[in-house]
N, CA, C and O atoms as a DFTB+ gen file, in Angstrom:
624 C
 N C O
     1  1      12.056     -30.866     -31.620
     2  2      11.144     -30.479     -30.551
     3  2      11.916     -30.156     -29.271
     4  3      11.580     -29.208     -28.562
     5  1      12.963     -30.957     -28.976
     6  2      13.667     -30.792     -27.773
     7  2      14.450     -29.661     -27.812
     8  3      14.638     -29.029     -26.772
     9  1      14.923     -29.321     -28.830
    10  2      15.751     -28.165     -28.904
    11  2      14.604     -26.389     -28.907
    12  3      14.690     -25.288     -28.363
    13  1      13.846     -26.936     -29.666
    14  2      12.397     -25.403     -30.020
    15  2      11.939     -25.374     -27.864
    16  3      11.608     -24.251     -27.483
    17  1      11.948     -26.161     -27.067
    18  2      11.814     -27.005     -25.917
    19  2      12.733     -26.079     -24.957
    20  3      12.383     -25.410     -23.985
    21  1      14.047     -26.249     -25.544
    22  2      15.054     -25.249     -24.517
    23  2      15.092     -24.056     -25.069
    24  3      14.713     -23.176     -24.296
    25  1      15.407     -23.691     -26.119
    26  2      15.120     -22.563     -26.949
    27  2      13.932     -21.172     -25.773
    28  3      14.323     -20.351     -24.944
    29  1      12.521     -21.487     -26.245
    30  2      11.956     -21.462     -25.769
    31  2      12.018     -21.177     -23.626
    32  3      11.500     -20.474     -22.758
    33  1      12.667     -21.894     -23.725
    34  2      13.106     -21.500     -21.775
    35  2      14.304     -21.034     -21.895
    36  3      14.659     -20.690     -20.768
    37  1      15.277     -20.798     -22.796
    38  2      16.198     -19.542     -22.423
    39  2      15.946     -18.580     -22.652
    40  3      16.619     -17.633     -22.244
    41  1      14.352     -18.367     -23.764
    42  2      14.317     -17.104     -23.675
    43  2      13.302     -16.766     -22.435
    44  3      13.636     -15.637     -22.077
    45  1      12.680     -17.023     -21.961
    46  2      11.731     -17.048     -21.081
    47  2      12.412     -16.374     -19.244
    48  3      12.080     -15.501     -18.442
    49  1      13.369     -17.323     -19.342
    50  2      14.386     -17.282     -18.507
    51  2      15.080     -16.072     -18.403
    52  3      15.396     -15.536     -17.340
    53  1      15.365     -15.552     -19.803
    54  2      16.166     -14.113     -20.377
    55  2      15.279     -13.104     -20.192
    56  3      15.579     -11.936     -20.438
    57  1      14.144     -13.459     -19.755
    58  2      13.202     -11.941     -20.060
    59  2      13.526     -11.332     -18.840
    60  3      14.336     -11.945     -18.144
    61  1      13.120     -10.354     -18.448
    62  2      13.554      -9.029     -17.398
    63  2      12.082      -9.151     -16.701
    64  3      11.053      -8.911     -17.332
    65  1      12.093      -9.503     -15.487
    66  2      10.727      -9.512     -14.654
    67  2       9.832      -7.853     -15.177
    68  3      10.125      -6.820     -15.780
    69  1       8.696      -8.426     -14.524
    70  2       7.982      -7.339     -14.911
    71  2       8.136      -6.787     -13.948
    72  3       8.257      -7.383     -12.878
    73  1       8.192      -4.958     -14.109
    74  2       8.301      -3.791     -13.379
    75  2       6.990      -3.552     -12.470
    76  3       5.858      -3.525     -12.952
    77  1       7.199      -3.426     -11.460
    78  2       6.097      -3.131     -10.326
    79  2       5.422      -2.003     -10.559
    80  3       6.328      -1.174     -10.632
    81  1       4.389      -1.422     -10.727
    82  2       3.596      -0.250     -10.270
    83  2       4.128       0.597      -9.237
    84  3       3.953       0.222      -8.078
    85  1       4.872       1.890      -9.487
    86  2       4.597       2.532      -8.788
    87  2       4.151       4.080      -8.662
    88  3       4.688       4.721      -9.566
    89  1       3.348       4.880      -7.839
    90  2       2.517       5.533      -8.445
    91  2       2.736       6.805      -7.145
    92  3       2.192       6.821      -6.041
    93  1       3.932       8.029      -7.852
    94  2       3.845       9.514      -6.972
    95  2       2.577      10.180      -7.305
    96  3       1.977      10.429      -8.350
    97  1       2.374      10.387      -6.020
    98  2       1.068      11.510      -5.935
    99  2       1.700      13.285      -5.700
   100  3       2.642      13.382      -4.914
   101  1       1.357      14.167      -6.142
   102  2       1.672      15.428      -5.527
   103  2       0.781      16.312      -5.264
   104  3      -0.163      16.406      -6.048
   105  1       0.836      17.056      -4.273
   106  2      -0.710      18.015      -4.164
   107  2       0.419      19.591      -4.107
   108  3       1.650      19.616      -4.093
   109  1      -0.515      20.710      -4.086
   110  2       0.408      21.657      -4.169
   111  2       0.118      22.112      -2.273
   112  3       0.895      22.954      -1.824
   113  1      -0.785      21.630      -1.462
   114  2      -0.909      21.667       0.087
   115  2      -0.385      20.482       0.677
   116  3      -0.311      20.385       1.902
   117  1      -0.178      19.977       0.252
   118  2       0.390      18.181       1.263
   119  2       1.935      17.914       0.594
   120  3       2.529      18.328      -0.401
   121  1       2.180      17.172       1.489
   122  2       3.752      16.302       1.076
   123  2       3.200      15.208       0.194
   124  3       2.153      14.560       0.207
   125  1       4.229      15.228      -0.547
   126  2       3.787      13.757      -1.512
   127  2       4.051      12.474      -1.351
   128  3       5.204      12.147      -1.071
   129  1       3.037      11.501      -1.495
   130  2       2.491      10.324      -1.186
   131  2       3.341       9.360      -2.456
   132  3       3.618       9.647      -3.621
   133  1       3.526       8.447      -1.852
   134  2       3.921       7.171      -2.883
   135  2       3.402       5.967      -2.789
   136  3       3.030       5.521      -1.703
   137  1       3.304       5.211      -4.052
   138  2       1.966       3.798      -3.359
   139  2       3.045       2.896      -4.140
   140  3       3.404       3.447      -5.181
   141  1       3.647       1.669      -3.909
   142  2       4.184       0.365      -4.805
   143  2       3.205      -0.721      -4.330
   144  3       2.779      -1.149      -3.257
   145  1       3.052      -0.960      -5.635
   146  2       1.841      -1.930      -5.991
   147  2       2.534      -3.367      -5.926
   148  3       3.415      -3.640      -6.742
   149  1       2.197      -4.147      -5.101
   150  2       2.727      -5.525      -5.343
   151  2       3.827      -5.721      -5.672
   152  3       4.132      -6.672      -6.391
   153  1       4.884      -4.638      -5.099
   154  2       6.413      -4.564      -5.277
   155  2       6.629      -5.254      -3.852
   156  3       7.084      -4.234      -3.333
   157  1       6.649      -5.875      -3.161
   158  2       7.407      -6.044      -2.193
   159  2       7.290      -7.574      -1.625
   160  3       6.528      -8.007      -2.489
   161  1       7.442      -8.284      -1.071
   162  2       7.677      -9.514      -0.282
   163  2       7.673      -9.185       1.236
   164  3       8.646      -8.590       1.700
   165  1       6.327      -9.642       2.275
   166  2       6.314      -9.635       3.448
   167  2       5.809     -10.995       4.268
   168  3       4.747     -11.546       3.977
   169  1       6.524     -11.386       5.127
   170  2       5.792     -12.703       5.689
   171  2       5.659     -13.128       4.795
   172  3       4.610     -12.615       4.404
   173  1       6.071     -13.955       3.875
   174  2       5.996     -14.920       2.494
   175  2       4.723     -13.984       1.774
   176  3       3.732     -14.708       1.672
   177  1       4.496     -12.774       1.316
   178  2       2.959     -12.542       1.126
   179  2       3.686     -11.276      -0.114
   180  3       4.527     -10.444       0.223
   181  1       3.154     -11.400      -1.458
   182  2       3.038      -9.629      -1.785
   183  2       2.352      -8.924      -1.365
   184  3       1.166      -9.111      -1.091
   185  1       3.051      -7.874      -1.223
   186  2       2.101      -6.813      -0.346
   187  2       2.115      -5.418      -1.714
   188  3       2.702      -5.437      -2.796
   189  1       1.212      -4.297      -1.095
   190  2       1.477      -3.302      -1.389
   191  2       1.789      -2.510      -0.451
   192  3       1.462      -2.781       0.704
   193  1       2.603      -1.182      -0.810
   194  2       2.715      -0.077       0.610
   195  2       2.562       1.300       0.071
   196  3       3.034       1.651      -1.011
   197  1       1.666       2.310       1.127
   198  2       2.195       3.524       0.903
   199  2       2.808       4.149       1.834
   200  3       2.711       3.827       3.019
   201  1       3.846       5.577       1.198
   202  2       4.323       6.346       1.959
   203  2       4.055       7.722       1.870
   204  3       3.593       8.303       0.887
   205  1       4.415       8.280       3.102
   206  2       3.892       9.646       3.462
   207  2       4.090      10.149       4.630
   208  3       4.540       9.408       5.504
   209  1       3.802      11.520       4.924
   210  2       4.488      12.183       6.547
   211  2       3.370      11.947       7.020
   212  3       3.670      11.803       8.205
   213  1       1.668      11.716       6.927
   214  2       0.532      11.431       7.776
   215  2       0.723       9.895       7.872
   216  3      -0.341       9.366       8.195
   217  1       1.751       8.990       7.694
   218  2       1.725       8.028       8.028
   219  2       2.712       7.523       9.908
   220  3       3.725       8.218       9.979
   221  1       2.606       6.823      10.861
   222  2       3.066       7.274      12.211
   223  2       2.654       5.804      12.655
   224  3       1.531       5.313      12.545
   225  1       3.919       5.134      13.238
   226  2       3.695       3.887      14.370
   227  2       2.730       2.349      13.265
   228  3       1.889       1.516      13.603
   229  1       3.432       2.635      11.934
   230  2       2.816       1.199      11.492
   231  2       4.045       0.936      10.008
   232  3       4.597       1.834       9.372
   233  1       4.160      -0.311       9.832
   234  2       4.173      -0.193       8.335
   235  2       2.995      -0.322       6.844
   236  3       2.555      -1.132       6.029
   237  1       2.966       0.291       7.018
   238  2       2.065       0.086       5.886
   239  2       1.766      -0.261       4.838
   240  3       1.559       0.459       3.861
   241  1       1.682      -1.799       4.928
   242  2       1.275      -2.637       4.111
   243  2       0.381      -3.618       3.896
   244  3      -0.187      -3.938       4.941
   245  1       0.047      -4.202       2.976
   246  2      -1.096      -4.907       3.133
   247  2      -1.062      -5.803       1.742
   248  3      -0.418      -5.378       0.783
   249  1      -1.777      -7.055       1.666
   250  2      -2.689      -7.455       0.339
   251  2      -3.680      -6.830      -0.254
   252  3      -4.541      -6.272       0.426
   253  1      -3.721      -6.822      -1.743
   254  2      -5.150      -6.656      -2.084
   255  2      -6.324      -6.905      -1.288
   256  3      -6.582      -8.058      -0.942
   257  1      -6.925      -6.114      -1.023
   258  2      -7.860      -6.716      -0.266
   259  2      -7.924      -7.300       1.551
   260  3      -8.853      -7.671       2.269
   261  1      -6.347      -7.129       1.779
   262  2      -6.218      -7.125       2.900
   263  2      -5.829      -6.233       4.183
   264  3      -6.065      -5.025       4.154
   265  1      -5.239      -6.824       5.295
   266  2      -5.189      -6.097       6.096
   267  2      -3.837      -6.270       6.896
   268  3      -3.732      -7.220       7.671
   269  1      -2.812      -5.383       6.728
   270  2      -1.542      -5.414       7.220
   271  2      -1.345      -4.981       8.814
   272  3      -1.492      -3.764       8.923
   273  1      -1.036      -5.674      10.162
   274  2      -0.718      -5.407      11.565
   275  2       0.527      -5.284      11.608
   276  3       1.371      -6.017      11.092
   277  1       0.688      -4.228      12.307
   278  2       1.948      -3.492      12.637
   279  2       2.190      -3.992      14.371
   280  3       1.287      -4.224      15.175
   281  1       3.345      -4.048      14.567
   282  2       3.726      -4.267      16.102
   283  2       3.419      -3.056      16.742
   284  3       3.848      -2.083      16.122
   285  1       2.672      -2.735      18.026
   286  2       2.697      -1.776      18.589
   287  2       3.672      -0.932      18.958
   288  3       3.263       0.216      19.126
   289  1       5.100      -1.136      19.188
   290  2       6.072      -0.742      19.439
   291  2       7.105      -0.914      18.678
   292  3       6.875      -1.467      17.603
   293  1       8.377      -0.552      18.946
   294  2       9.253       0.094      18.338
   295  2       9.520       0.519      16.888
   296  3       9.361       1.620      16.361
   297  1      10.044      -0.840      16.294
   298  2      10.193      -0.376      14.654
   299  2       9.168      -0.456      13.709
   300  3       9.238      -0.189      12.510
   301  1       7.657      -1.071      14.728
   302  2       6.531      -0.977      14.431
   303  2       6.108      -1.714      13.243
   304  3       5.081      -1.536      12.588
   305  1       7.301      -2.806      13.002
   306  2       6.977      -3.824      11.810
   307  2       5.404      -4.193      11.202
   308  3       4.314      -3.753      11.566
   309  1       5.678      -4.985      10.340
   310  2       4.626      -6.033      10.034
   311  2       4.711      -7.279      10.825
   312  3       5.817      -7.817      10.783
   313  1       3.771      -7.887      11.564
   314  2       3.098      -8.681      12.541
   315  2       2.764      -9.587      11.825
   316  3       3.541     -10.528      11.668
   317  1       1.631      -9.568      11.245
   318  2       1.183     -10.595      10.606
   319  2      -0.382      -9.700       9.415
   320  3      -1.073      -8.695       9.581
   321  1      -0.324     -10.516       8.572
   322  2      -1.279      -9.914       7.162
   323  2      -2.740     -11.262       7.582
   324  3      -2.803     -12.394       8.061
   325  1      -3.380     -10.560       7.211
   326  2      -4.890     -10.956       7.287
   327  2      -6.098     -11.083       6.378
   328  3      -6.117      -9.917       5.983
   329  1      -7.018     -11.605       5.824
   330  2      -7.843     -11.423       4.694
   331  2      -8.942     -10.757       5.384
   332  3      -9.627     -10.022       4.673
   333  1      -9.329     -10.877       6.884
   334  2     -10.434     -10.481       6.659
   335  2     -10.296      -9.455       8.117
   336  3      -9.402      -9.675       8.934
   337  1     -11.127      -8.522       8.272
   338  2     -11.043      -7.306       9.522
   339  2     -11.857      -8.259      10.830
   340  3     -11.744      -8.006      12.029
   341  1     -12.412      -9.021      10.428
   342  2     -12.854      -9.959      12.040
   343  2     -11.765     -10.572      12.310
   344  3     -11.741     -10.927      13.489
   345  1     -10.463     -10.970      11.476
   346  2      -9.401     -11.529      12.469
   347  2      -8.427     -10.779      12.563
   348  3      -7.293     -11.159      12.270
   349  1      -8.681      -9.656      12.963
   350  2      -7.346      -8.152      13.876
   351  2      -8.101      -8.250      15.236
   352  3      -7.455      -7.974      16.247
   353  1      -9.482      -8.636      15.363
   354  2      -9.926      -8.105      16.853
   355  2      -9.066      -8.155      17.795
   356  3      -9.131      -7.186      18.552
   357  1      -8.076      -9.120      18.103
   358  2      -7.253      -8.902      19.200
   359  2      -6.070      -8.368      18.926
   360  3      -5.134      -8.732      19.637
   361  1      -5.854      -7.555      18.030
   362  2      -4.718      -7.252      17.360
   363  2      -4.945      -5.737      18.420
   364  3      -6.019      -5.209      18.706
   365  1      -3.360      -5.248      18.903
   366  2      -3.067      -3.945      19.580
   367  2      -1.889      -3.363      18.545
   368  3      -0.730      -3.757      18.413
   369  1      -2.671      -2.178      17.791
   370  2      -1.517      -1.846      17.143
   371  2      -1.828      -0.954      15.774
   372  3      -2.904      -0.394      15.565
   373  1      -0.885      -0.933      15.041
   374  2      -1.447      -0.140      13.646
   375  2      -2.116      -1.582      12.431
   376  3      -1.868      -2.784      12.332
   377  1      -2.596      -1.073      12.047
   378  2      -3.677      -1.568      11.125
   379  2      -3.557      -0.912       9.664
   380  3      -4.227       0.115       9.767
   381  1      -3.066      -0.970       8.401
   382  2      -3.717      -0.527       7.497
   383  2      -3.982      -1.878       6.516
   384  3      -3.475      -2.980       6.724
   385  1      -5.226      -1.421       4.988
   386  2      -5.853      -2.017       4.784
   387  2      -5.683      -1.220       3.134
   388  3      -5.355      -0.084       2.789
   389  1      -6.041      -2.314       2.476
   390  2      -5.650      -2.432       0.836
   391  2      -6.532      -2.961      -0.098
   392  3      -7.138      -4.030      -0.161
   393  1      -6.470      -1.944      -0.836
   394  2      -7.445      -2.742      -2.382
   395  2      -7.237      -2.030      -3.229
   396  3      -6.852      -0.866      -3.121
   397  1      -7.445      -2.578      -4.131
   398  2      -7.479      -2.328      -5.954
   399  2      -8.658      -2.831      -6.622
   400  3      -9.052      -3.983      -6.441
   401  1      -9.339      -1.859      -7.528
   402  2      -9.760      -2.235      -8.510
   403  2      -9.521      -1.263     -10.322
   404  3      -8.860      -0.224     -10.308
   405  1      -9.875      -1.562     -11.116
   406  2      -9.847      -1.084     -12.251
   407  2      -9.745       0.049     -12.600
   408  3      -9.022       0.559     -13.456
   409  1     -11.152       0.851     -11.321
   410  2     -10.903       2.440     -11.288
   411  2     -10.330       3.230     -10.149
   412  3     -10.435       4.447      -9.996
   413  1      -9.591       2.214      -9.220
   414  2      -9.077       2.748      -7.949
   415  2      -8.007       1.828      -7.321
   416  3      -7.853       0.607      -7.368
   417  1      -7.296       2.853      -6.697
   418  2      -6.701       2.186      -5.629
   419  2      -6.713       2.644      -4.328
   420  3      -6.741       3.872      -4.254
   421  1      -6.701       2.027      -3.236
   422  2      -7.185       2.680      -1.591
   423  2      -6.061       1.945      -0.862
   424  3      -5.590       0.833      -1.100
   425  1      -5.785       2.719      -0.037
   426  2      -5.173       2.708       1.242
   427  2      -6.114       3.439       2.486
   428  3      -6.701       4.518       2.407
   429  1      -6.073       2.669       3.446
   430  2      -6.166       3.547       4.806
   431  2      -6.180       2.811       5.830
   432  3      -6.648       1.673       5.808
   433  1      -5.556       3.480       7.095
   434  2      -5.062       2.882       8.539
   435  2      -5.797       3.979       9.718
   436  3      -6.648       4.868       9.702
   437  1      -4.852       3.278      10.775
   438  2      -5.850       3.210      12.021
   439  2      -4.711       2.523      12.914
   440  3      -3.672       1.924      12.636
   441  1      -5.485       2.936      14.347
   442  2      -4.698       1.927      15.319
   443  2      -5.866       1.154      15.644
   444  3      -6.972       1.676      15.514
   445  1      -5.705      -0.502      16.213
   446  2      -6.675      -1.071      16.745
   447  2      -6.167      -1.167      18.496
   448  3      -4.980      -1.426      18.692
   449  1      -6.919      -0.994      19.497
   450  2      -7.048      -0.871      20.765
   451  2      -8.287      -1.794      21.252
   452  3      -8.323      -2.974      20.903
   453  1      -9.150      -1.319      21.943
   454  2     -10.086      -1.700      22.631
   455  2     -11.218      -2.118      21.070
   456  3     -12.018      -3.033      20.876
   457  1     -10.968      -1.464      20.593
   458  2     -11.891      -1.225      18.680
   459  2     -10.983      -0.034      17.950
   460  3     -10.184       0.794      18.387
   461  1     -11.597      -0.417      16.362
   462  2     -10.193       0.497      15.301
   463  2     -10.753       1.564      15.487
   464  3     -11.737       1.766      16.198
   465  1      -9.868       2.682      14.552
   466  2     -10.290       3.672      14.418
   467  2      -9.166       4.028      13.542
   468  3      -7.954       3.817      13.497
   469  1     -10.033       4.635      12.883
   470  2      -9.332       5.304      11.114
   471  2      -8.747       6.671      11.389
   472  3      -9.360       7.725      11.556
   473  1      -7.294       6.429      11.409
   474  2      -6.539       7.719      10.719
   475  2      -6.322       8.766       9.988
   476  3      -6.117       9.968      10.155
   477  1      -6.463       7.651       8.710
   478  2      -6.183       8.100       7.200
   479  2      -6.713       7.619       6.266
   480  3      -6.266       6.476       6.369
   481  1      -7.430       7.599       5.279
   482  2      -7.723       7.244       3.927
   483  2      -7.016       8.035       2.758
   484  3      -6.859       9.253       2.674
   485  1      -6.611       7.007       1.842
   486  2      -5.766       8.021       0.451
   487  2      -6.558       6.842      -0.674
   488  3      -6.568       5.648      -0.376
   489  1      -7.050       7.231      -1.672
   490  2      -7.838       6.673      -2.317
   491  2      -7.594       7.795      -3.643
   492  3      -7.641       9.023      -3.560
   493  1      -7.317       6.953      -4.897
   494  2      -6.611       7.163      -6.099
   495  2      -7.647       6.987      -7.348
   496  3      -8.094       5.862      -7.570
   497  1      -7.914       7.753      -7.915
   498  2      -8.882       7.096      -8.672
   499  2      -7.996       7.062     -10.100
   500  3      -7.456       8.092     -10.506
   501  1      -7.899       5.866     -10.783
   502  2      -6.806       5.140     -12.072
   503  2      -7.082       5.770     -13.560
   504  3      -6.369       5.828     -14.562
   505  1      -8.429       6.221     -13.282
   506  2      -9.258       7.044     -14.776
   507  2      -8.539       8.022     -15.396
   508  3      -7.935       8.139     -16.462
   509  1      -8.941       9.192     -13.722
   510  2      -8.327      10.449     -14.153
   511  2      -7.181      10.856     -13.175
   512  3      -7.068      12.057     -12.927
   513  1      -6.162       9.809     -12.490
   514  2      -5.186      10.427     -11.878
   515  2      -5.314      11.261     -10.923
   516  3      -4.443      11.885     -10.316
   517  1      -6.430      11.256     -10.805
   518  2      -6.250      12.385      -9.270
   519  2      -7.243      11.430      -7.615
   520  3      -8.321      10.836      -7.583
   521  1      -6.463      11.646      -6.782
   522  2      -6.664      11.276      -5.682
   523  2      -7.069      11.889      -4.246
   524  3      -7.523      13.000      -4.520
   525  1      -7.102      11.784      -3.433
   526  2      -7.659      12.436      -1.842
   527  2      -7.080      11.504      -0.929
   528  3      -7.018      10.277      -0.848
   529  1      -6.669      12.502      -0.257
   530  2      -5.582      12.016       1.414
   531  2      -7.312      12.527       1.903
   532  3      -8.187      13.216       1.379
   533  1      -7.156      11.666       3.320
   534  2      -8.469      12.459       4.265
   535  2      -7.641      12.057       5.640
   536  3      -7.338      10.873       5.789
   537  1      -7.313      12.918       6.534
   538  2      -6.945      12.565       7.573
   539  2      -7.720      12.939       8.768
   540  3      -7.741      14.139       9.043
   541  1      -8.298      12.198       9.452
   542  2      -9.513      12.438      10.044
   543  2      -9.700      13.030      11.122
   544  3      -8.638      13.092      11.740
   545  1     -11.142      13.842      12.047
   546  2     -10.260      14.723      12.540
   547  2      -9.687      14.135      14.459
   548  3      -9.799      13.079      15.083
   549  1      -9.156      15.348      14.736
   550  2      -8.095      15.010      15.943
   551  2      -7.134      14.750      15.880
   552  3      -6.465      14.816      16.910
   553  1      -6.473      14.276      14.558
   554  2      -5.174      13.756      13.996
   555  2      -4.696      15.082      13.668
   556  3      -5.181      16.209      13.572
   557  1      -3.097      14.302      13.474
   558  2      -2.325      15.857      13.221
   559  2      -2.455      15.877      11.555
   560  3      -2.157      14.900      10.867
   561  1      -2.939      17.127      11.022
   562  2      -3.042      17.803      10.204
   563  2      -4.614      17.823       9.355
   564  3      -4.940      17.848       8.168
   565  1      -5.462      17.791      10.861
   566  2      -6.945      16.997       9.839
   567  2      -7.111      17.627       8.707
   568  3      -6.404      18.612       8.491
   569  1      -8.374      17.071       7.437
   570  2      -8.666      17.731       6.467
   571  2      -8.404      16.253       5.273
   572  3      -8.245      15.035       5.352
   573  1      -8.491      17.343       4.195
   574  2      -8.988      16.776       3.113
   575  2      -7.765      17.054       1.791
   576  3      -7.904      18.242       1.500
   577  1      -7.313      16.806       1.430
   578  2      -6.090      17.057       0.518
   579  2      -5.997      16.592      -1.156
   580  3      -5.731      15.390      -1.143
   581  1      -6.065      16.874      -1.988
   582  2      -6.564      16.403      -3.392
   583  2      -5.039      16.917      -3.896
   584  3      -4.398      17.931      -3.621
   585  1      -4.706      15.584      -4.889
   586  2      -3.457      15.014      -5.471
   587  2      -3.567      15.171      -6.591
   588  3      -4.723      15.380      -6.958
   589  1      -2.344      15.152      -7.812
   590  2      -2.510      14.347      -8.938
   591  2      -1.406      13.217      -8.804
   592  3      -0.507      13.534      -8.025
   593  1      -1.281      12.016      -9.369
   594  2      -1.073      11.101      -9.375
   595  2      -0.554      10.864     -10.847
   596  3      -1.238      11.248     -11.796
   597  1       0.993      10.055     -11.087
   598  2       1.334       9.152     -12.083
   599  2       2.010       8.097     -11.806
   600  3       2.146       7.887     -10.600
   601  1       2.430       7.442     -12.435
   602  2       2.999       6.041     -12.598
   603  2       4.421       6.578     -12.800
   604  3       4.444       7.319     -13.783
   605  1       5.444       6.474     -12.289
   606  2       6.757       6.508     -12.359
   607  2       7.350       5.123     -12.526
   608  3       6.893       3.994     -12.345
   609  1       8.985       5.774     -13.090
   610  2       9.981       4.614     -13.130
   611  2      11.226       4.343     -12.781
   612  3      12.066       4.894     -13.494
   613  1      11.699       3.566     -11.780
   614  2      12.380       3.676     -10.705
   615  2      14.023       3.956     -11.570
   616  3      14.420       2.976     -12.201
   617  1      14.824       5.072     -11.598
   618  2      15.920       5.485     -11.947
   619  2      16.905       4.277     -11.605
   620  3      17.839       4.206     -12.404
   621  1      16.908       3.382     -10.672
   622  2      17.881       2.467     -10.282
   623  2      17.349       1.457      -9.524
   624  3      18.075       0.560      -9.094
C-alpha cells in the first residue's frame, strides 16, 4: 500500500500542469484580439485578460465574474480585483469586468470617475467561434466589429 501510495504521487507530481485557454480572435476590419483564460496570477487572484489596440490606460484583467481596477496613472496596473460593481464606487480609474459561461465569454471596460462608463465590450460566443468588439460611441474607432475566434497553442 505504501509503495502503490508513492507510486501514485510521482506520477501525479510528473504530470505537466494543465494548459491555459487561450483564444485569438481575427476580424478582416479590426486588429486582433487575444483573451487568456485563467492563465495568469494577480494580487494572489487568477485572473483572466484581454488584449487589443481598443484597449488604453488599464490592465485588463479580472475574475470570473469579476471586476479588475486599474491605477489611474502611469503603468496603469492592477489596484485591486473585486466581486461585486458596488465596491469600485470610489474607485478613479480603468475598470474592466469578466465572465464565462458555457456559451460565452465577455470582457468589457470603462473608466470609473464621478460614475462608469463603458468603453468596450468583446463578447465571444464558445458554440460557433465568432465574436463582437463594440466600442462605444465617442471613443476612438466607434462601431461594431465581428471576429472569428480559436483556441491556440502557445509555441513556447
Amino acid at each position: 500500500m505504501k509503495r502503490l501510495t508513492i507510486a501514485l504521487a510521482t506520477l501525479y507530481l510528473a504530470a505537466p500542469a494543465a494548459a491555459k485557454d487561450i483564444i485569438r480572435c481575427t476580424s478582416k476590419n479590426a486588429p486582433e484580439v487575444v483573451m487568456s483564460l485563467e492563465a495568469r496570477k494577480m494580487l494572489n487572484k487568477t485572473v483572466s485578460c484581454i488584449s487589443g489596440e481598443f484597449i488604453a490606460d488599464m490592465t485588463p484583467c479580472a475574475t470570473n465574474g469579476g471586476y479588475g481596477l486599474s491605477h489611474p496613472t502611469g503603468s496603469a496596473s492592477l489596484r485591486e480585483i473585486v466581486s461585486r460593481w458596488q465596491d469600485y464606487g470610489d474607485h478613479h480609474g480603468g475598470v474592466t469586468h469578466h465572465f464565462v459561461t458555457p456559451e460565452k465569454i465577455h470582457f468589457d471596460g470603462g473608466w470609473m470617475s464621478d460614475s462608469f462608463k463603458t468603453q468596450w465590450s468583446f463578447t465571444a460566443d464558445r458554440l460557433t467561434g465568432r465574436a463582437k468588439l463594440v466600442i462605444e460611441k465617442g471613443e476612438d474607432r466607434e462601431g461594431q466589429y465581428e471576429y472569428v475566434c480559436s483556441r491556440v497553442k502557445q509555441k513556447f
